[in-house]
Coordinates of C-alpha atoms in Angstrom, one line a residue:
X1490 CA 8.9 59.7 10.1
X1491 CA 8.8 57.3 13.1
X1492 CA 5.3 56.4 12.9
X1493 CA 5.6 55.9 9.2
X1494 CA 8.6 53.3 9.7
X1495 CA 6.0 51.6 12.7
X1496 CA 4.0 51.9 10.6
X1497 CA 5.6 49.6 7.6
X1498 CA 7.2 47.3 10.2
X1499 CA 3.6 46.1 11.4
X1500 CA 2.7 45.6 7.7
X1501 CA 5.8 43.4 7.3
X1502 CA 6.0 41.7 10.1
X1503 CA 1.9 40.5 9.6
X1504 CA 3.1 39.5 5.8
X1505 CA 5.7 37.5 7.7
X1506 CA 3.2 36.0 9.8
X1507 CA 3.2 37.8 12.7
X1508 CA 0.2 39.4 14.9
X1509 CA -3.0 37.6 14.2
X1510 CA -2.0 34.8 12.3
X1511 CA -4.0 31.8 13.0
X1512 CA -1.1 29.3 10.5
X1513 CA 2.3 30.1 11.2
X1514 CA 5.5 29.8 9.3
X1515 CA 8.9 29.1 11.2
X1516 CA 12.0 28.7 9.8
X1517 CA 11.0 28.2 6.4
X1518 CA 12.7 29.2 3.0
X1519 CA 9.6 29.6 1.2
X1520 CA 10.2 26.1 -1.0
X1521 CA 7.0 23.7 -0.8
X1522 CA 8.4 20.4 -2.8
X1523 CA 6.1 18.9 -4.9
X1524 CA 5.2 15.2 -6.3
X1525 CA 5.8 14.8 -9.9
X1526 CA 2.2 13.3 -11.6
X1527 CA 3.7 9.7 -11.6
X1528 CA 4.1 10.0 -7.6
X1529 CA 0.7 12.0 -7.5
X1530 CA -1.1 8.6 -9.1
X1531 CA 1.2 6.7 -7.0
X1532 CA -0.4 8.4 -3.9
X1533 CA -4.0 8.1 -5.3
X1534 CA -3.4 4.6 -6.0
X1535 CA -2.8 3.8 -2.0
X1536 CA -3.6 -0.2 -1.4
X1537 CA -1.1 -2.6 -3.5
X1538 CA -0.5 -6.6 -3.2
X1539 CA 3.0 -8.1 -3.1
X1540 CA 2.3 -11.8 -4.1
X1541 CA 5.1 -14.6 -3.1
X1542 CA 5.9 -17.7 -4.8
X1543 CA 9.1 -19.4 -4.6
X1544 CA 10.8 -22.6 -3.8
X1545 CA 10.0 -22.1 0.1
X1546 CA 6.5 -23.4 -1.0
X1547 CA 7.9 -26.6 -1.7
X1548 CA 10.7 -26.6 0.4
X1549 CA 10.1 -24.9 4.0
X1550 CA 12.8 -25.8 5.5
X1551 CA 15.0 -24.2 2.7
X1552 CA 17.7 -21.5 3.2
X1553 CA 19.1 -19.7 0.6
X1554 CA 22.1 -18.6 2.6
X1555 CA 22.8 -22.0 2.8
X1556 CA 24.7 -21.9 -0.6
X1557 CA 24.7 -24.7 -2.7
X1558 CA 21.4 -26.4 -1.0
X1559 CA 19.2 -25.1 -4.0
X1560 CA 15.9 -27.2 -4.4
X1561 CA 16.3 -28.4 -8.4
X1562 CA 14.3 -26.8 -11.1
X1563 CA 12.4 -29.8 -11.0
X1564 CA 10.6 -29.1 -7.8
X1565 CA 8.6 -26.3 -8.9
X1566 CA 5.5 -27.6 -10.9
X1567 CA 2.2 -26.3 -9.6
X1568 CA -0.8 -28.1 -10.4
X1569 CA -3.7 -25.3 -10.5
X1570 CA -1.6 -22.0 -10.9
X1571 CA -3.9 -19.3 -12.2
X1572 CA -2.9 -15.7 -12.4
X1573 CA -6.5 -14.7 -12.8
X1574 CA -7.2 -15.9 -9.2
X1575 CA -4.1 -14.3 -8.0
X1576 CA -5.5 -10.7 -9.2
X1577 CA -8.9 -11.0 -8.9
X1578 CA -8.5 -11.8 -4.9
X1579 CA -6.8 -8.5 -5.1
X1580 CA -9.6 -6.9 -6.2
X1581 CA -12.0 -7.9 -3.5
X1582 CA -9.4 -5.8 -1.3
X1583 CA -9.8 -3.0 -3.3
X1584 CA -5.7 -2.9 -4.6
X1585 CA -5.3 -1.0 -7.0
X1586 CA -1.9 -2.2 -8.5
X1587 CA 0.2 -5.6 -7.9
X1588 CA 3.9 -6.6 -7.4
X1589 CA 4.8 -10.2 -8.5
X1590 CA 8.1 -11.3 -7.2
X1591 CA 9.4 -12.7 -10.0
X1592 CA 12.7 -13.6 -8.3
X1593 CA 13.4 -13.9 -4.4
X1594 CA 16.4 -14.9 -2.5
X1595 CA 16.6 -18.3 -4.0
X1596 CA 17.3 -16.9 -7.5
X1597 CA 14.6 -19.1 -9.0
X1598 CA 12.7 -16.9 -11.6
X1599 CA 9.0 -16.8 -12.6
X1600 CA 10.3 -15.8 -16.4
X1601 CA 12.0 -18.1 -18.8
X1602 CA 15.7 -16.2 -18.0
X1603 CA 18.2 -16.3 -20.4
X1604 CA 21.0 -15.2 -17.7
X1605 CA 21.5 -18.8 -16.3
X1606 CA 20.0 -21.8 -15.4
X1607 CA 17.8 -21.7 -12.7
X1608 CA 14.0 -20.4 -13.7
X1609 CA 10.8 -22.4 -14.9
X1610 CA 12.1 -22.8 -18.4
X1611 CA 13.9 -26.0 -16.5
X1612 CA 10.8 -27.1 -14.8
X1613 CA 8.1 -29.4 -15.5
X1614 CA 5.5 -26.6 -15.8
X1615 CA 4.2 -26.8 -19.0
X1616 CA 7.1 -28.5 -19.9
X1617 CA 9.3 -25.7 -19.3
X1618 CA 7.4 -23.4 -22.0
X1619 CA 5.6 -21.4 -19.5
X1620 CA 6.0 -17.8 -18.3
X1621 CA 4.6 -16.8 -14.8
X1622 CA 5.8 -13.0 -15.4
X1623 CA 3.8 -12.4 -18.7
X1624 CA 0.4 -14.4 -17.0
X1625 CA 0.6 -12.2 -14.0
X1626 CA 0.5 -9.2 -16.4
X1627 CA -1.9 -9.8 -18.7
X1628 CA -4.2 -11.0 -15.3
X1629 CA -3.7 -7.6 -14.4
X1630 CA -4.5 -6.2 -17.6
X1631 CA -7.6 -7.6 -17.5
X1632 CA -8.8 -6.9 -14.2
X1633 CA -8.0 -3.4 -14.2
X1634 CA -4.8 -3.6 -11.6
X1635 CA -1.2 -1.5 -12.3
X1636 CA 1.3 -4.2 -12.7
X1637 CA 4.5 -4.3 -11.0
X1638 CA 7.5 -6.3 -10.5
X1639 CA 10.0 -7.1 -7.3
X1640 CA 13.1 -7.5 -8.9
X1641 CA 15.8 -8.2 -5.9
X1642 CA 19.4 -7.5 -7.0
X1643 CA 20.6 -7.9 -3.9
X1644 CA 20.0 -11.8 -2.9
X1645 CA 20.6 -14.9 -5.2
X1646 CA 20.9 -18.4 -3.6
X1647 CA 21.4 -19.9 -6.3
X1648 CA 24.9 -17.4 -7.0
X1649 CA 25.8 -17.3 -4.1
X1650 CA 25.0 -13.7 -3.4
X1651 CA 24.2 -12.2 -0.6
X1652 CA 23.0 -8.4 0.7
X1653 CA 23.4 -5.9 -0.6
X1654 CA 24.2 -8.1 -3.6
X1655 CA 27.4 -9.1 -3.1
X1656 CA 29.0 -12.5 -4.6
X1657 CA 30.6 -14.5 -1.4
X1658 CA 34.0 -16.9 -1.7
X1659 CA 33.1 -19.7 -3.0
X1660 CA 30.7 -19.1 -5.7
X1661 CA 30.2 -20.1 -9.2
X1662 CA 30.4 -16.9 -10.6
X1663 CA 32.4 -13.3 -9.9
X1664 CA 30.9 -10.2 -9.4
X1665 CA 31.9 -8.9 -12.7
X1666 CA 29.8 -11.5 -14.0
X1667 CA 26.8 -11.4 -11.7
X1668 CA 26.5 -7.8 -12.0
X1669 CA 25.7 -8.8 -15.6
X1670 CA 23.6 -11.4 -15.2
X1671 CA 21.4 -8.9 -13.0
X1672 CA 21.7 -6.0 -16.1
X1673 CA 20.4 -9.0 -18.6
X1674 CA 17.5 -10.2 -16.0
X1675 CA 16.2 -6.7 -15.2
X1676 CA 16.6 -6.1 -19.0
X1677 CA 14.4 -8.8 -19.8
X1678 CA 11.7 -8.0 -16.9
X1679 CA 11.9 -4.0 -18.1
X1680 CA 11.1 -4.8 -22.1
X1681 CA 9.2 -7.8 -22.2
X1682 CA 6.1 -7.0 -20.1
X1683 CA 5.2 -4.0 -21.4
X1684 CA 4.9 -0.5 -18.9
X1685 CA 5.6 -1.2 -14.8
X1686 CA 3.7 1.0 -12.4
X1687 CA 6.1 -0.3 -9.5
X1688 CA 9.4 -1.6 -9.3
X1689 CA 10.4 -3.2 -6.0
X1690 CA 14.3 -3.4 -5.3
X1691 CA 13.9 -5.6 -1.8
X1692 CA 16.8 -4.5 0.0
X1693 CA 18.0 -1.7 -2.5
X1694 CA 20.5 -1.5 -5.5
X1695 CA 24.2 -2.3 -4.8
X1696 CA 26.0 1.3 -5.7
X1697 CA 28.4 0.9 -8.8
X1698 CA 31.0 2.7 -6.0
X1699 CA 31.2 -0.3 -4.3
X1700 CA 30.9 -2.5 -7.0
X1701 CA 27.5 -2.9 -8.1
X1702 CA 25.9 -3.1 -11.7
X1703 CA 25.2 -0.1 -13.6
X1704 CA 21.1 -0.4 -12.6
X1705 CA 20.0 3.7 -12.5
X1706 CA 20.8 4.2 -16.3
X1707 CA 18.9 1.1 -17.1
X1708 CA 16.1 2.0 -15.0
X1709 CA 16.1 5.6 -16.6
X1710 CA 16.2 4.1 -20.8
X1711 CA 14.0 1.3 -19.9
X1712 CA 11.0 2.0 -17.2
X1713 CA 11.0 6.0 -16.8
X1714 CA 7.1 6.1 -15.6
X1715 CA 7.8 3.5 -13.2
X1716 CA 7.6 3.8 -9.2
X1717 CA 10.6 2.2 -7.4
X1718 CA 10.7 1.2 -3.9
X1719 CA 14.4 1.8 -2.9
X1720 CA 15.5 2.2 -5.9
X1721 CA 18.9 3.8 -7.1
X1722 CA 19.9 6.8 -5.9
X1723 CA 19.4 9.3 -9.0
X1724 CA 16.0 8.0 -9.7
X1725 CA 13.1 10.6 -9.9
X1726 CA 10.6 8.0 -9.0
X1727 CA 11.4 6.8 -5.9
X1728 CA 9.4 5.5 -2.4
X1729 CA 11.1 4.8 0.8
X1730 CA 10.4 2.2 3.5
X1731 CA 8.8 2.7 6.9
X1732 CA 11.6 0.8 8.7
X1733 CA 9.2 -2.5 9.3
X1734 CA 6.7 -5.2 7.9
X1735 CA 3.8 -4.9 10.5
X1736 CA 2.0 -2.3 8.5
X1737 CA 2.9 0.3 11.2
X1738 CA 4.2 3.7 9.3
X1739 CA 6.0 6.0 11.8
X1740 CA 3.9 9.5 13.1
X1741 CA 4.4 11.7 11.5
X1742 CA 5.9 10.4 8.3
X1743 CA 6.2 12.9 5.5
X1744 CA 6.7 12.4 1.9
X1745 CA 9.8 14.3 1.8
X1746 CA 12.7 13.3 2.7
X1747 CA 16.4 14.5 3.3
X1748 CA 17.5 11.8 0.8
X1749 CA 15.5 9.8 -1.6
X1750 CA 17.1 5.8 -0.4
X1751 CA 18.8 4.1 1.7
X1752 CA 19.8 1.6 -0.7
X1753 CA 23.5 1.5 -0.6
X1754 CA 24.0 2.6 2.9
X1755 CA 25.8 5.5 1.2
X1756 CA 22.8 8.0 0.8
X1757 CA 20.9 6.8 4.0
X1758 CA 17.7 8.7 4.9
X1759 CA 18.3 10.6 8.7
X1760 CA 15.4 8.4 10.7
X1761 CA 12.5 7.5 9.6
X1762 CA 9.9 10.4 9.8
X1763 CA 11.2 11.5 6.9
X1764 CA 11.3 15.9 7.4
X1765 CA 8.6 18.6 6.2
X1766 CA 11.4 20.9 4.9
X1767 CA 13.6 17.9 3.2
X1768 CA 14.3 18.7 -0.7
X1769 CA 13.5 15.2 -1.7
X1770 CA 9.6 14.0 -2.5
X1771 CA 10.0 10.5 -1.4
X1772 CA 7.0 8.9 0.5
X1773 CA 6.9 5.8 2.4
X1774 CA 5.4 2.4 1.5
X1775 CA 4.3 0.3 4.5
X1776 CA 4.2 -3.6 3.6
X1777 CA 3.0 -6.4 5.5
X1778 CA 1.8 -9.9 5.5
X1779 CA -1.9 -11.4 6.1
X1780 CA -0.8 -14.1 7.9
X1781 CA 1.7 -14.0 11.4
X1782 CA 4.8 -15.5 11.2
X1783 CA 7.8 -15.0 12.9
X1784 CA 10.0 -18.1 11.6
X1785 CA 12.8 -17.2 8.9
X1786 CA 11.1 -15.5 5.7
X1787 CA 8.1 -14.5 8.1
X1788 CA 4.7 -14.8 6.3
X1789 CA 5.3 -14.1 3.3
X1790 CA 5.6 -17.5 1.9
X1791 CA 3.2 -20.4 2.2
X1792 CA 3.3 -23.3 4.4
X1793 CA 1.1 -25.9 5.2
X1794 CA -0.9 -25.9 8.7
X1795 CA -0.7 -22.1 9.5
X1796 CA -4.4 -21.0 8.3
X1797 CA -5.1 -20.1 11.9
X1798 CA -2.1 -17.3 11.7
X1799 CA -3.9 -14.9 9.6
X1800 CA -4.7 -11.4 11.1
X1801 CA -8.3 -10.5 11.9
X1802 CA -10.0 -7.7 9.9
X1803 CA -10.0 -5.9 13.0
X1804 CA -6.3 -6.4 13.1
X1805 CA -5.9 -5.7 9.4
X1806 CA -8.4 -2.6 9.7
X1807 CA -5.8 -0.9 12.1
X1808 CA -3.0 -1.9 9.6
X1809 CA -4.7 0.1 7.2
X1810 CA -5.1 3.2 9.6
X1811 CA -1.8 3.2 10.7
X1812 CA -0.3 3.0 6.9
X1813 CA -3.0 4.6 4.0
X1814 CA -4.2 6.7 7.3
X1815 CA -0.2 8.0 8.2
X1816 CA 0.5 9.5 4.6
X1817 CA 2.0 6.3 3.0
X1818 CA 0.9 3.4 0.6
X1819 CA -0.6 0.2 1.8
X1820 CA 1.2 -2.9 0.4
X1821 CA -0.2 -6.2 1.5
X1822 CA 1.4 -9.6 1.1
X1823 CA 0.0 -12.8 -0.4
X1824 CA 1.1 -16.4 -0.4
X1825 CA 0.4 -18.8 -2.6
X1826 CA 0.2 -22.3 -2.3
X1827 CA 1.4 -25.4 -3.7
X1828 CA -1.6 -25.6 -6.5
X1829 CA -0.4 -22.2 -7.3
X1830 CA -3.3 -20.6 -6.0
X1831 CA -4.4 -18.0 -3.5
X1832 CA -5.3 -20.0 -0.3
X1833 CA -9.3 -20.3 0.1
X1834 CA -9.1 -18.9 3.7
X1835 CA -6.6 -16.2 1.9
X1836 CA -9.1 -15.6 -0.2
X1837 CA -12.0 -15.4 2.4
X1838 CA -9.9 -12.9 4.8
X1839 CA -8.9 -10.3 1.8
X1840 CA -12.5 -10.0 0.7
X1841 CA -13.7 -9.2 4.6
X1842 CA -10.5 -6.4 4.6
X1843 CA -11.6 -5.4 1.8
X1844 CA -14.7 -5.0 2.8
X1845 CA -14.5 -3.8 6.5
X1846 CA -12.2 -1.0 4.5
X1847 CA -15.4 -0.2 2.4
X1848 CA -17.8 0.0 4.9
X1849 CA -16.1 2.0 7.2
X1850 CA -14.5 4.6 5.0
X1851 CA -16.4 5.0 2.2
X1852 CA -20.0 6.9 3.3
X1853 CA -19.0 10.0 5.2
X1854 CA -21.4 11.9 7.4
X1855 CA -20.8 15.2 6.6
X1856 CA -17.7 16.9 4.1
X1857 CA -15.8 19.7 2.8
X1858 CA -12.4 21.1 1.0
X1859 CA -11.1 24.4 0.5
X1860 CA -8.6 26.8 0.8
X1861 CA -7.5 28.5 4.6
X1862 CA -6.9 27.7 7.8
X1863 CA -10.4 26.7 9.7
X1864 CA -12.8 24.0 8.2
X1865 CA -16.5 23.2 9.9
X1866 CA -18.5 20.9 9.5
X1867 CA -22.1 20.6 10.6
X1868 CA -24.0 17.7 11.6
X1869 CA -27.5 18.0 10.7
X1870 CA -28.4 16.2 13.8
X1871 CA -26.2 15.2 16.9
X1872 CA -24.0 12.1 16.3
X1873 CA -22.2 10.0 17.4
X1874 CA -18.1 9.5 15.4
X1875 CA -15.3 7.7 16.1
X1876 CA -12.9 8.3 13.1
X1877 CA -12.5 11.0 10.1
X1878 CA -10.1 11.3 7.8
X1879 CA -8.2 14.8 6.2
X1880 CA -6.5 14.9 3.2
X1881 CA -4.1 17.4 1.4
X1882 CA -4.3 18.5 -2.2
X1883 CA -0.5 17.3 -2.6
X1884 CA 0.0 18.4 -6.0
X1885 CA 0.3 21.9 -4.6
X1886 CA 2.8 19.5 -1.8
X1887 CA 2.5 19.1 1.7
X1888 CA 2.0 22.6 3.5
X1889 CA -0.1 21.8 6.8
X1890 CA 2.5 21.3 9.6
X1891 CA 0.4 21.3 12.9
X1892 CA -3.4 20.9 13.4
X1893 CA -5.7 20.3 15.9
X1894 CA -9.7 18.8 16.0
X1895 CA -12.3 20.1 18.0
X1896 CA -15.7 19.0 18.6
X1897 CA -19.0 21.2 19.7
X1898 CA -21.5 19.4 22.6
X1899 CA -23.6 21.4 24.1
X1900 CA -22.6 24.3 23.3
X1901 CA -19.1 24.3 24.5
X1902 CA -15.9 23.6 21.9
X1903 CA -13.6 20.9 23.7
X1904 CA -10.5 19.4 21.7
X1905 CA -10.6 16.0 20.9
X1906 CA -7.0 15.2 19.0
X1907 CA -3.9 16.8 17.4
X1908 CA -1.2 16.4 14.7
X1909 CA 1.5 17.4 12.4
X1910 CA 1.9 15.6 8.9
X1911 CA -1.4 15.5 6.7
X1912 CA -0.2 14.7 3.3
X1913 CA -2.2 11.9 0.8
X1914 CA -4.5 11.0 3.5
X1915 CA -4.5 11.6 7.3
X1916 CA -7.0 9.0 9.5
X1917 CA -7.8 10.4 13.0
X1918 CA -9.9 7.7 15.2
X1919 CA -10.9 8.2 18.8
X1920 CA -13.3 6.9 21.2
X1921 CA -17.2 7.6 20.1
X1922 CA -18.2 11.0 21.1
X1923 CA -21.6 12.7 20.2
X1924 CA -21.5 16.2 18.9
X1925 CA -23.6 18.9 16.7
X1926 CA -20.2 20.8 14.9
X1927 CA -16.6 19.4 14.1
X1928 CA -13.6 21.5 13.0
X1929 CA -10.2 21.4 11.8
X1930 CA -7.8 24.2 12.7
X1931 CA -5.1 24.6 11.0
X1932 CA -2.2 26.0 13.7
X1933 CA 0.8 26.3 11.5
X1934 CA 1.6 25.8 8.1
X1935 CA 4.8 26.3 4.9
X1936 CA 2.0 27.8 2.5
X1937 CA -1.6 28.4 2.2
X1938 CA -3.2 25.0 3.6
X1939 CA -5.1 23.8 0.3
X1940 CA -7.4 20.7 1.8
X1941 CA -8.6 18.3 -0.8
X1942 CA -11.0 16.9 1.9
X1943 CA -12.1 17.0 5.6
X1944 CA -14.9 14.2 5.9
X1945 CA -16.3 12.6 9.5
X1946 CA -17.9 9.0 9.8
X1947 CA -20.6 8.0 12.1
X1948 CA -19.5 5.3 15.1
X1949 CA -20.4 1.9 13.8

């Protein structure tokens, strides 16, 4: 009797994880969360473009918090604007969707509003006929990109409104009515352009708790397929932020999360990691500018002189490493300038990034996926690597919670690097190092580690 229950304890207890299990399981209910197949293509999609264009152009100096110093309509006429340029400079990066912000902190919008008074319908662009909203999409359309929209709720200069989209003493309208003129605007930008892949609330939604429009149901009727970036708190679709605009995602930073936004300071995520055994699937989208600027509105908007403060593609490479290569999305920002066009040295710098990105990640050395908790690869001669990438097959979620590299020389195994969070894509880079045999062990995991790929690059 006593060595029959031994007996059935062992048998547990290694079905629990116990004696000779190379992926352990600690403190886990046996849930794995998963990405719906919106936030699957989301992941896939990796490198987006936010693209800028607002009154700061034409007015640096301009404040919107300075209520009531509003440039007039009249201001805004661009001589050369040309959505095809726009998107085809995002091609040469290799984005695969685009967010226009169609309305910034100013309030002026890029769409003929009917909510109030302030948009290019009273500008001299085209004699006020034009629509910068529907150009940017059809651009997109035809270039291949996802189309998506910043629509901020939470900042209007113009109203007097002010984050997290409240209307201050003083201004021309209450907050009854501006929380309809935002319902009306996002209306207009959710039906008239046809299906969004992203939807970018800068700053979040306003809660209707504390007084805020009735956005989440809209969202729901009129964009369901969409992607929003700290969007309302309800939404299936949602992305968080990484907590700064450097391109710099925290490490580790999982796609789940103990809440899915932050965007009323009522559901706040618990740091910025976000939490391997969180119920929410919300990944993190890292954003940043090409060119350095630390003055009020940093780089995102143009201004004239300030060529000289865009990145290096060696500074942009490790942008990408530390934001595509740390499980989140890569979103970068571009201005444009008075003509309404992409810069030329804009231009110029995105196709080298996108390029640099290309060359180094593209050809792999040597490759594999599978199932388990070891993967090797052999070099057919001895190289030399710096970097290597691992990725997750996330539809089954994320499952690998610690993992460590090793390399064969001579011989002799020696460990090179370790980790935790794996998700979409994982980039590991280290100083070059010549070896015959690399390996990924798996150390500890929720669920049978399912690895969509393990792939090494030669040193350049």
């Amino acid at each position: 009797m006593k060595k029959n229950t031994i007996f059935y304890v062992i048998v547990i207890f290694i079905i629990l994880g116990g004696w000779g299990c190379s992926s352990k399981n600690h403190n886990f209910s046996g849930v794995v969360i998963k990405p719906n197949l919106l936030q699957q293509k989301w992941a896939d999609a990796e490198i987006g473009v936010l693209i800028h264009f607002d009154m700061p152009v034409y007015y640096p100096e301009y404040n919107w918090r300075k209520w009531g110093s509003h440039p007039n309509a009249s201001s805004f006429n661009p001589t050369e604007l040309n959505t095809d340029q726009w998107i085809e400079t995002a091609s040469k990066l290799g984005a695969k969707y685009a967010v226009l912000v169609a309305k910034h902190g100013s309030g002026f919008c890029l769409w003929p509003t009917e909510a109030h008074g302030y948009s290019i319908k009273h500008s001299p662009w085209k004699n006020g006929n034009g629509d910068i909203v529907k150009d940017f999409v059809n651009s997109c359309k035809k270039n291949g990109i996802k189309p998506g929209i910043y629509a901020s709720t939470t900042a209007n200069g113009y109203l007097h409104v002010d984050n997290p989209g409240l209307v201050q003493e003083g201004a021309p309208v209450t907050q009854e009515e501006y929380n309809e003129i935002v319902k009306k605007q996002l209306t207009e930008l959710w039906t008239n352009y046809g299906e969004l892949f992203e939807i970018w609330f800068d700053g979040g939604v306003l809660s209707m708790e504390r007084g805020g429009a009735e956005v989440l149901p809209l969202l729901k009727k009129l964009q369901p397929n969409a992607i929003a970036f700290q969007g309302p708190y309800g939404y299936p679709n949602l992305v968080r932020w990484v907590g700064n605009e450097e391109g710099v995602a925290p490490y580790p930073c999982w796609a789940t999360a103990d809440s899915t936004t932050s965007s009323d300071g009522i559901m706040a995520i618990n740091g910025l990691n976000g939490d391997p055994f969180a119920p929410f699937w919300c990944p993190g989208e890292s954003d940043f500018t090409l060119r350095w600027n630390k003055s009020f509105q940093g780089g995102w908007f143009w201004h004239v002189g300030q060529d000289s403060m865009i990145f290096s593609v060696d500074e942009l490479i490790k942008k990408y490493e530390t934001s595509v290569g740390r499980n989140t999305n890569m979103l970068l920002g571009i201005v444009i300038d008075k003509r309404g066009l992409v810069p030329d040295a804009d231009v110029q710098r995105i196709k080298e990034f996108g390029d640099a990105i290309r060359a180094k990640y593209t050809n792999p050395i040597a490759e594999t996926s599978g199932t388990g908790n070891e993967f090797v690869l052999n070099l057919s001669t001895p190289t030399t690597i710096d970097h290597l990438i691992i990725q997750e097959d996330i539809s089954l979620g994320e499952r690998v919670l610690k993992y460590r590299i090793q390399g064969e020389k001579d011989g002799s195994w020696i460990n090179m690097c370790t980790g935790s969070c794996i998700g979409h894509k994982r980039i590991e880079t280290f100083a070059p190092i010549t070896l015959n045999q690399i390996r990924l062990i798996i150390g500890e995991s929720k669920a049978t580690p399912q690895i969509k790929s393990f792939r090494v690059f030669e040193a350049e």
